[in-house]
Amino acid sequence: MAEISHVRVAVREQATLNRVLREGGAQSFPQWLYAEPAAEERILWWGVRSAPTQMLDVPGSDDPRHGLFPRAVDDWTEAPRGLILATVEADRAASDLSPALGDAWHDAGTDEVLGARCQRMTLGRSELVLAEPADEGYAAACLARFGEGPIAVALDGTTTFGRSTTSNPVTGGRATYVRLGPAPAPMLIFLPAG
């Protein structure tokens, strides 16, 4: 069964990411998350295990859709609760990913923090979410800056800082969104254990 296995982020300061994770309730650095130093915060790429990624028609690295596609990473660690992918058109993105991930997408409503209409698919222990901009908010800013691809990752935890909401596109329940830097830096979405 296909499952999200890896998320690689770039951060200016590892200490900031560690502080956000610690304050969010993470007891240790998540096994599925890898951070490397960079001039600006962003999610570089994501990986899946047990998926026929060779079936995907991945565009070149200069194509704005390149980040939408996962890499094959078969490390059998824990998985994140969810991953949010920004896309210009959710139906086209779902079709692009279907050869490796299937087509079991479901409407996940509109998320005000992301400023996007969302579709969700369960991949093993994780949820993969396609976020198509509904306004000129966060998802649109991420698309303009980085092209299509991962913009937020969801994990277990509760935090006293960030933006709290009563719904999110990963579980449909309560969440707290914390940005890792200035806009359009990636977000961590802390979800209460459920």
JSON list of C-alpha atoms in Angstrom, two decimals:
[
{"chain": "A", "resi": 1, "resn": "MET", "atom": "CA", "xyz": [0.00, 0.00, 0.00]},
{"chain": "A", "resi": 2, "resn": "ALA", "atom": "CA", "xyz": [1.38, 3.42, -0.99]},
{"chain": "A", "resi": 3, "resn": "GLU", "atom": "CA", "xyz": [2.31, 5.71, 1.88]},
{"chain": "A", "resi": 4, "resn": "ILE", "atom": "CA", "xyz": [4.06, 9.05, 2.35]},
{"chain": "A", "resi": 5, "resn": "SER", "atom": "CA", "xyz": [7.53, 8.20, 3.61]},
{"chain": "A", "resi": 6, "resn": "HIS", "atom": "CA", "xyz": [9.64, 11.33, 3.53]},
{"chain": "A", "resi": 7, "resn": "VAL", "atom": "CA", "xyz": [9.42, 15.12, 3.52]},
{"chain": "A", "resi": 8, "resn": "ARG", "atom": "CA", "xyz": [12.56, 17.17, 2.89]},
{"chain": "A", "resi": 9, "resn": "VAL", "atom": "CA", "xyz": [12.51, 20.82, 3.96]},
{"chain": "A", "resi": 10, "resn": "ALA", "atom": "CA", "xyz": [14.93, 23.68, 3.61]},
{"chain": "A", "resi": 11, "resn": "VAL", "atom": "CA", "xyz": [15.24, 26.05, 6.57]},
{"chain": "A", "resi": 12, "resn": "ARG", "atom": "CA", "xyz": [17.39, 29.05, 7.37]},
{"chain": "A", "resi": 13, "resn": "GLU", "atom": "CA", "xyz": [17.88, 27.91, 10.94]},
{"chain": "A", "resi": 14, "resn": "GLN", "atom": "CA", "xyz": [17.52, 24.35, 12.16]},
{"chain": "A", "resi": 15, "resn": "ALA", "atom": "CA", "xyz": [16.98, 25.74, 15.67]},
{"chain": "A", "resi": 16, "resn": "THR", "atom": "CA", "xyz": [13.73, 27.41, 14.58]},
{"chain": "A", "resi": 17, "resn": "LEU", "atom": "CA", "xyz": [12.34, 24.16, 13.22]},
{"chain": "A", "resi": 18, "resn": "ASN", "atom": "CA", "xyz": [13.43, 22.30, 16.36]},
{"chain": "A", "resi": 19, "resn": "ARG", "atom": "CA", "xyz": [11.74, 24.93, 18.58]},
{"chain": "A", "resi": 20, "resn": "VAL", "atom": "CA", "xyz": [8.47, 24.76, 16.62]},
{"chain": "A", "resi": 21, "resn": "LEU", "atom": "CA", "xyz": [8.45, 20.96, 16.82]},
{"chain": "A", "resi": 22, "resn": "ARG", "atom": "CA", "xyz": [9.29, 20.95, 20.54]},
{"chain": "A", "resi": 23, "resn": "GLU", "atom": "CA", "xyz": [6.66, 23.59, 21.39]},
{"chain": "A", "resi": 24, "resn": "GLY", "atom": "CA", "xyz": [4.15, 21.61, 19.32]},
{"chain": "A", "resi": 25, "resn": "GLY", "atom": "CA", "xyz": [4.69, 18.57, 21.51]},
{"chain": "A", "resi": 26, "resn": "ALA", "atom": "CA", "xyz": [7.11, 16.51, 19.42]},
{"chain": "A", "resi": 27, "resn": "GLN", "atom": "CA", "xyz": [9.24, 14.41, 21.78]},
{"chain": "A", "resi": 28, "resn": "SER", "atom": "CA", "xyz": [11.85, 13.80, 19.09]},
{"chain": "A", "resi": 29, "resn": "PHE", "atom": "CA", "xyz": [12.57, 14.95, 15.55]},
{"chain": "A", "resi": 30, "resn": "PRO", "atom": "CA", "xyz": [10.16, 13.07, 13.23]},
{"chain": "A", "resi": 31, "resn": "GLN", "atom": "CA", "xyz": [11.82, 10.22, 11.34]},
{"chain": "A", "resi": 32, "resn": "TRP", "atom": "CA", "xyz": [10.06, 11.15, 8.10]},
{"chain": "A", "resi": 33, "resn": "LEU", "atom": "CA", "xyz": [11.30, 14.76, 8.16]},
{"chain": "A", "resi": 34, "resn": "TYR", "atom": "CA", "xyz": [14.72, 15.82, 6.93]},
{"chain": "A", "resi": 35, "resn": "ALA", "atom": "CA", "xyz": [15.91, 19.42, 7.09]},
{"chain": "A", "resi": 36, "resn": "GLU", "atom": "CA", "xyz": [18.80, 21.04, 5.30]},
{"chain": "A", "resi": 37, "resn": "PRO", "atom": "CA", "xyz": [20.13, 24.61, 5.40]},
{"chain": "A", "resi": 38, "resn": "ALA", "atom": "CA", "xyz": [19.03, 27.10, 2.75]},
{"chain": "A", "resi": 39, "resn": "ALA", "atom": "CA", "xyz": [18.51, 30.81, 2.15]},
{"chain": "A", "resi": 40, "resn": "GLU", "atom": "CA", "xyz": [14.72, 30.48, 2.49]},
{"chain": "A", "resi": 41, "resn": "GLU", "atom": "CA", "xyz": [12.24, 28.05, 3.99]},
{"chain": "A", "resi": 42, "resn": "ARG", "atom": "CA", "xyz": [10.44, 25.67, 1.65]},
{"chain": "A", "resi": 43, "resn": "ILE", "atom": "CA", "xyz": [9.53, 22.03, 1.24]},
{"chain": "A", "resi": 44, "resn": "LEU", "atom": "CA", "xyz": [11.97, 20.71, -1.35]},
{"chain": "A", "resi": 45, "resn": "TRP", "atom": "CA", "xyz": [10.38, 17.35, -2.17]},
{"chain": "A", "resi": 46, "resn": "TRP", "atom": "CA", "xyz": [8.35, 14.47, -0.80]},
{"chain": "A", "resi": 47, "resn": "GLY", "atom": "CA", "xyz": [8.61, 10.72, -1.08]},
{"chain": "A", "resi": 48, "resn": "VAL", "atom": "CA", "xyz": [6.36, 7.68, -1.12]},
{"chain": "A", "resi": 49, "resn": "ARG", "atom": "CA", "xyz": [6.99, 4.01, -0.52]},
{"chain": "A", "resi": 50, "resn": "SER", "atom": "CA", "xyz": [5.25, 1.02, -2.10]},
{"chain": "A", "resi": 51, "resn": "ALA", "atom": "CA", "xyz": [3.98, 3.03, -5.08]},
{"chain": "A", "resi": 52, "resn": "PRO", "atom": "CA", "xyz": [4.84, 2.44, -8.74]},
{"chain": "A", "resi": 53, "resn": "THR", "atom": "CA", "xyz": [6.42, 5.88, -9.20]},
{"chain": "A", "resi": 54, "resn": "GLN", "atom": "CA", "xyz": [8.02, 4.70, -12.44]},
{"chain": "A", "resi": 55, "resn": "MET", "atom": "CA", "xyz": [4.50, 4.94, -13.92]},
{"chain": "A", "resi": 56, "resn": "LEU", "atom": "CA", "xyz": [4.46, 8.72, -13.43]},
{"chain": "A", "resi": 57, "resn": "ASP", "atom": "CA", "xyz": [5.20, 11.10, -16.28]},
{"chain": "A", "resi": 58, "resn": "VAL", "atom": "CA", "xyz": [7.39, 13.45, -14.22]},
{"chain": "A", "resi": 59, "resn": "PRO", "atom": "CA", "xyz": [8.16, 16.75, -15.97]},
{"chain": "A", "resi": 60, "resn": "GLY", "atom": "CA", "xyz": [11.67, 18.21, -15.94]},
{"chain": "A", "resi": 61, "resn": "SER", "atom": "CA", "xyz": [12.95, 20.17, -12.96]},
{"chain": "A", "resi": 62, "resn": "ASP", "atom": "CA", "xyz": [12.39, 23.45, -14.82]},
{"chain": "A", "resi": 63, "resn": "ASP", "atom": "CA", "xyz": [8.64, 22.73, -15.14]},
{"chain": "A", "resi": 64, "resn": "PRO", "atom": "CA", "xyz": [6.45, 24.41, -12.46]},
{"chain": "A", "resi": 65, "resn": "ARG", "atom": "CA", "xyz": [4.62, 21.07, -11.95]},
{"chain": "A", "resi": 66, "resn": "HIS", "atom": "CA", "xyz": [7.80, 19.14, -11.05]},
{"chain": "A", "resi": 67, "resn": "GLY", "atom": "CA", "xyz": [7.35, 19.45, -7.26]},
{"chain": "A", "resi": 68, "resn": "LEU", "atom": "CA", "xyz": [3.91, 17.85, -7.41]},
{"chain": "A", "resi": 69, "resn": "PHE", "atom": "CA", "xyz": [5.43, 14.42, -8.08]},
{"chain": "A", "resi": 70, "resn": "PRO", "atom": "CA", "xyz": [6.86, 12.19, -5.31]},
{"chain": "A", "resi": 71, "resn": "ARG", "atom": "CA", "xyz": [10.17, 10.41, -5.26]},
{"chain": "A", "resi": 72, "resn": "ALA", "atom": "CA", "xyz": [10.42, 6.74, -4.40]},
{"chain": "A", "resi": 73, "resn": "VAL", "atom": "CA", "xyz": [11.81, 6.53, -0.84]},
{"chain": "A", "resi": 74, "resn": "ASP", "atom": "CA", "xyz": [11.47, 3.14, 0.81]},
{"chain": "A", "resi": 75, "resn": "ASP", "atom": "CA", "xyz": [12.56, 3.96, 4.34]},
{"chain": "A", "resi": 76, "resn": "TRP", "atom": "CA", "xyz": [10.17, 2.13, 6.64]},
{"chain": "A", "resi": 77, "resn": "THR", "atom": "CA", "xyz": [9.81, 4.72, 9.34]},
{"chain": "A", "resi": 78, "resn": "GLU", "atom": "CA", "xyz": [6.72, 6.36, 10.76]},
{"chain": "A", "resi": 79, "resn": "ALA", "atom": "CA", "xyz": [4.66, 8.48, 8.37]},
{"chain": "A", "resi": 80, "resn": "PRO", "atom": "CA", "xyz": [3.38, 12.05, 8.73]},
{"chain": "A", "resi": 81, "resn": "ARG", "atom": "CA", "xyz": [-0.33, 12.53, 9.39]},
{"chain": "A", "resi": 82, "resn": "GLY", "atom": "CA", "xyz": [-0.68, 14.39, 6.11]},
{"chain": "A", "resi": 83, "resn": "LEU", "atom": "CA", "xyz": [0.91, 16.38, 3.32]},
{"chain": "A", "resi": 84, "resn": "ILE", "atom": "CA", "xyz": [-0.61, 19.33, 1.46]},
{"chain": "A", "resi": 85, "resn": "LEU", "atom": "CA", "xyz": [0.27, 19.83, -2.22]},
{"chain": "A", "resi": 86, "resn": "ALA", "atom": "CA", "xyz": [-0.53, 23.16, -3.88]},
{"chain": "A", "resi": 87, "resn": "THR", "atom": "CA", "xyz": [-1.74, 22.84, -7.45]},
{"chain": "A", "resi": 88, "resn": "VAL", "atom": "CA", "xyz": [-3.15, 25.14, -10.09]},
{"chain": "A", "resi": 89, "resn": "GLU", "atom": "CA", "xyz": [-5.81, 22.58, -10.99]},
{"chain": "A", "resi": 90, "resn": "ALA", "atom": "CA", "xyz": [-6.71, 19.76, -8.60]},
{"chain": "A", "resi": 91, "resn": "ASP", "atom": "CA", "xyz": [-8.42, 17.55, -11.20]},
{"chain": "A", "resi": 92, "resn": "ARG", "atom": "CA", "xyz": [-5.39, 17.66, -13.49]},
{"chain": "A", "resi": 93, "resn": "ALA", "atom": "CA", "xyz": [-3.03, 17.00, -10.55]},
{"chain": "A", "resi": 94, "resn": "ALA", "atom": "CA", "xyz": [-5.13, 14.02, -9.44]},
{"chain": "A", "resi": 95, "resn": "SER", "atom": "CA", "xyz": [-4.96, 12.64, -12.97]},
{"chain": "A", "resi": 96, "resn": "ASP", "atom": "CA", "xyz": [-1.17, 13.20, -13.09]},
{"chain": "A", "resi": 97, "resn": "LEU", "atom": "CA", "xyz": [-0.67, 11.28, -9.83]},
{"chain": "A", "resi": 98, "resn": "SER", "atom": "CA", "xyz": [-3.21, 8.49, -10.49]},
{"chain": "A", "resi": 99, "resn": "PRO", "atom": "CA", "xyz": [-0.84, 6.02, -12.25]},
{"chain": "A", "resi": 100, "resn": "ALA", "atom": "CA", "xyz": [1.11, 5.62, -8.99]},
{"chain": "A", "resi": 101, "resn": "LEU", "atom": "CA", "xyz": [-1.38, 6.61, -6.28]},
{"chain": "A", "resi": 102, "resn": "GLY", "atom": "CA", "xyz": [-4.82, 5.72, -7.63]},
{"chain": "A", "resi": 103, "resn": "ASP", "atom": "CA", "xyz": [-7.86, 7.95, -7.87]},
{"chain": "A", "resi": 104, "resn": "ALA", "atom": "CA", "xyz": [-9.65, 7.69, -4.50]},
{"chain": "A", "resi": 105, "resn": "TRP", "atom": "CA", "xyz": [-9.88, 11.46, -3.98]},
{"chain": "A", "resi": 106, "resn": "HIS", "atom": "CA", "xyz": [-12.66, 12.95, -1.84]},
{"chain": "A", "resi": 107, "resn": "ASP", "atom": "CA", "xyz": [-13.77, 16.54, -1.33]},
{"chain": "A", "resi": 108, "resn": "ALA", "atom": "CA", "xyz": [-12.20, 18.01, 1.83]},
{"chain": "A", "resi": 109, "resn": "GLY", "atom": "CA", "xyz": [-13.86, 21.44, 1.63]},
{"chain": "A", "resi": 110, "resn": "THR", "atom": "CA", "xyz": [-12.30, 24.87, 1.51]},
{"chain": "A", "resi": 111, "resn": "ASP", "atom": "CA", "xyz": [-9.56, 25.67, 4.00]},
{"chain": "A", "resi": 112, "resn": "GLU", "atom": "CA", "xyz": [-9.46, 29.33, 5.02]},
{"chain": "A", "resi": 113, "resn": "VAL", "atom": "CA", "xyz": [-5.86, 29.29, 6.27]},
{"chain": "A", "resi": 114, "resn": "LEU", "atom": "CA", "xyz": [-4.58, 27.76, 3.04]},
{"chain": "A", "resi": 115, "resn": "GLY", "atom": "CA", "xyz": [-7.00, 29.81, 0.94]},
{"chain": "A", "resi": 116, "resn": "ALA", "atom": "CA", "xyz": [-7.74, 26.69, -1.09]},
{"chain": "A", "resi": 117, "resn": "ARG", "atom": "CA", "xyz": [-10.37, 24.17, -2.13]},
{"chain": "A", "resi": 118, "resn": "CYS", "atom": "CA", "xyz": [-9.08, 20.77, -1.07]},
{"chain": "A", "resi": 119, "resn": "GLN", "atom": "CA", "xyz": [-9.34, 17.14, -2.10]},
{"chain": "A", "resi": 120, "resn": "ARG", "atom": "CA", "xyz": [-8.01, 14.34, 0.11]},
{"chain": "A", "resi": 121, "resn": "MET", "atom": "CA", "xyz": [-6.79, 10.78, -0.42]},
{"chain": "A", "resi": 122, "resn": "THR", "atom": "CA", "xyz": [-5.74, 8.25, 2.22]},
{"chain": "A", "resi": 123, "resn": "LEU", "atom": "CA", "xyz": [-2.29, 6.74, 1.65]},
{"chain": "A", "resi": 124, "resn": "GLY", "atom": "CA", "xyz": [-1.60, 4.16, 4.35]},
{"chain": "A", "resi": 125, "resn": "ARG", "atom": "CA", "xyz": [-1.39, 6.02, 7.67]},
{"chain": "A", "resi": 126, "resn": "SER", "atom": "CA", "xyz": [-1.33, 9.45, 5.97]},
{"chain": "A", "resi": 127, "resn": "GLU", "atom": "CA", "xyz": [-3.60, 11.77, 4.07]},
{"chain": "A", "resi": 128, "resn": "LEU", "atom": "CA", "xyz": [-2.49, 13.44, 0.84]},
{"chain": "A", "resi": 129, "resn": "VAL", "atom": "CA", "xyz": [-4.30, 16.71, 0.11]},
{"chain": "A", "resi": 130, "resn": "LEU", "atom": "CA", "xyz": [-4.48, 18.66, -3.14]},
{"chain": "A", "resi": 131, "resn": "ALA", "atom": "CA", "xyz": [-5.01, 22.38, -2.49]},
{"chain": "A", "resi": 132, "resn": "GLU", "atom": "CA", "xyz": [-6.28, 24.47, -5.41]},
{"chain": "A", "resi": 133, "resn": "PRO", "atom": "CA", "xyz": [-6.33, 28.22, -4.64]},
{"chain": "A", "resi": 134, "resn": "ALA", "atom": "CA", "xyz": [-9.76, 29.64, -3.87]},
{"chain": "A", "resi": 135, "resn": "ASP", "atom": "CA", "xyz": [-8.43, 33.19, -3.41]},
{"chain": "A", "resi": 136, "resn": "GLU", "atom": "CA", "xyz": [-5.17, 35.14, -3.40]},
{"chain": "A", "resi": 137, "resn": "GLY", "atom": "CA", "xyz": [-4.10, 33.58, -0.09]},
{"chain": "A", "resi": 138, "resn": "TYR", "atom": "CA", "xyz": [-1.36, 31.27, 1.11]},
{"chain": "A", "resi": 139, "resn": "ALA", "atom": "CA", "xyz": [-1.68, 28.50, -1.52]},
{"chain": "A", "resi": 140, "resn": "ALA", "atom": "CA", "xyz": [-1.67, 31.05, -4.35]},
{"chain": "A", "resi": 141, "resn": "ALA", "atom": "CA", "xyz": [1.43, 32.74, -2.90]},
{"chain": "A", "resi": 142, "resn": "CYS", "atom": "CA", "xyz": [3.22, 29.39, -2.65]},
{"chain": "A", "resi": 143, "resn": "LEU", "atom": "CA", "xyz": [2.33, 28.54, -6.25]},
{"chain": "A", "resi": 144, "resn": "ALA", "atom": "CA", "xyz": [3.59, 31.90, -7.48]},
{"chain": "A", "resi": 145, "resn": "ARG", "atom": "CA", "xyz": [6.89, 31.52, -5.61]},
{"chain": "A", "resi": 146, "resn": "PHE", "atom": "CA", "xyz": [7.68, 27.79, -5.89]},
{"chain": "A", "resi": 147, "resn": "GLY", "atom": "CA", "xyz": [5.35, 26.23, -8.47]},
{"chain": "A", "resi": 148, "resn": "GLU", "atom": "CA", "xyz": [3.24, 23.16, -7.73]},
{"chain": "A", "resi": 149, "resn": "GLY", "atom": "CA", "xyz": [4.19, 20.87, -4.88]},
{"chain": "A", "resi": 150, "resn": "PRO", "atom": "CA", "xyz": [4.24, 20.47, -1.10]},
{"chain": "A", "resi": 151, "resn": "ILE", "atom": "CA", "xyz": [3.43, 23.51, 1.03]},
{"chain": "A", "resi": 152, "resn": "ALA", "atom": "CA", "xyz": [2.44, 22.06, 4.42]},
{"chain": "A", "resi": 153, "resn": "VAL", "atom": "CA", "xyz": [2.84, 18.91, 6.45]},
{"chain": "A", "resi": 154, "resn": "ALA", "atom": "CA", "xyz": [0.57, 17.64, 9.24]},
{"chain": "A", "resi": 155, "resn": "LEU", "atom": "CA", "xyz": [1.79, 15.90, 12.39]},
{"chain": "A", "resi": 156, "resn": "ASP", "atom": "CA", "xyz": [0.58, 14.96, 15.85]},
{"chain": "A", "resi": 157, "resn": "GLY", "atom": "CA", "xyz": [0.81, 17.70, 18.44]},
{"chain": "A", "resi": 158, "resn": "THR", "atom": "CA", "xyz": [-0.81, 20.64, 20.14]},
{"chain": "A", "resi": 159, "resn": "THR", "atom": "CA", "xyz": [0.67, 24.08, 20.48]},
{"chain": "A", "resi": 160, "resn": "THR", "atom": "CA", "xyz": [-0.23, 27.37, 22.12]},
{"chain": "A", "resi": 161, "resn": "PHE", "atom": "CA", "xyz": [1.07, 29.49, 19.26]},
{"chain": "A", "resi": 162, "resn": "GLY", "atom": "CA", "xyz": [0.05, 29.66, 15.62]},
{"chain": "A", "resi": 163, "resn": "ARG", "atom": "CA", "xyz": [-3.39, 29.92, 14.07]},
{"chain": "A", "resi": 164, "resn": "SER", "atom": "CA", "xyz": [-6.00, 27.61, 15.59]},
{"chain": "A", "resi": 165, "resn": "THR", "atom": "CA", "xyz": [-8.94, 26.41, 13.53]},
{"chain": "A", "resi": 166, "resn": "THR", "atom": "CA", "xyz": [-11.93, 24.15, 14.08]},
{"chain": "A", "resi": 167, "resn": "SER", "atom": "CA", "xyz": [-11.40, 22.29, 10.79]},
{"chain": "A", "resi": 168, "resn": "ASN", "atom": "CA", "xyz": [-8.55, 21.24, 8.52]},
{"chain": "A", "resi": 169, "resn": "PRO", "atom": "CA", "xyz": [-8.36, 19.34, 5.22]},
{"chain": "A", "resi": 170, "resn": "VAL", "atom": "CA", "xyz": [-6.35, 16.43, 6.64]},
{"chain": "A", "resi": 171, "resn": "THR", "atom": "CA", "xyz": [-8.71, 15.14, 9.37]},
{"chain": "A", "resi": 172, "resn": "GLY", "atom": "CA", "xyz": [-11.63, 17.57, 9.20]},
{"chain": "A", "resi": 173, "resn": "GLY", "atom": "CA", "xyz": [-11.16, 18.42, 12.90]},
{"chain": "A", "resi": 174, "resn": "ARG", "atom": "CA", "xyz": [-9.29, 20.96, 15.01]},
{"chain": "A", "resi": 175, "resn": "ALA", "atom": "CA", "xyz": [-5.75, 22.03, 14.08]},
{"chain": "A", "resi": 176, "resn": "THR", "atom": "CA", "xyz": [-3.11, 24.67, 14.66]},
{"chain": "A", "resi": 177, "resn": "TYR", "atom": "CA", "xyz": [-1.13, 26.06, 11.72]},
{"chain": "A", "resi": 178, "resn": "VAL", "atom": "CA", "xyz": [2.42, 27.31, 12.32]},
{"chain": "A", "resi": 179, "resn": "ARG", "atom": "CA", "xyz": [4.48, 28.89, 9.55]},
{"chain": "A", "resi": 180, "resn": "LEU", "atom": "CA", "xyz": [8.23, 28.16, 9.57]},
{"chain": "A", "resi": 181, "resn": "GLY", "atom": "CA", "xyz": [9.21, 31.63, 8.38]},
{"chain": "A", "resi": 182, "resn": "PRO", "atom": "CA", "xyz": [7.94, 34.65, 6.49]},
{"chain": "A", "resi": 183, "resn": "ALA", "atom": "CA", "xyz": [5.35, 34.12, 3.74]},
{"chain": "A", "resi": 184, "resn": "PRO", "atom": "CA", "xyz": [5.25, 31.90, 1.75]},
{"chain": "A", "resi": 185, "resn": "ALA", "atom": "CA", "xyz": [7.27, 29.61, 4.05]},
{"chain": "A", "resi": 186, "resn": "PRO", "atom": "CA", "xyz": [5.86, 26.10, 4.61]},
{"chain": "A", "resi": 187, "resn": "MET", "atom": "CA", "xyz": [3.44, 25.37, 7.41]},
{"chain": "A", "resi": 188, "resn": "LEU", "atom": "CA", "xyz": [3.35, 22.67, 10.01]},
{"chain": "A", "resi": 189, "resn": "ILE", "atom": "CA", "xyz": [-0.21, 21.66, 10.85]},
{"chain": "A", "resi": 190, "resn": "PHE", "atom": "CA", "xyz": [-0.44, 20.30, 14.39]},
{"chain": "A", "resi": 191, "resn": "LEU", "atom": "CA", "xyz": [-3.30, 17.85, 14.86]},
{"chain": "A", "resi": 192, "resn": "PRO", "atom": "CA", "xyz": [-4.54, 16.62, 18.24]},
{"chain": "A", "resi": 193, "resn": "ALA", "atom": "CA", "xyz": [-3.97, 12.89, 18.70]},
{"chain": "A", "resi": 194, "resn": "GLY", "atom": "CA", "xyz": [-7.00, 11.06, 17.43]}
]
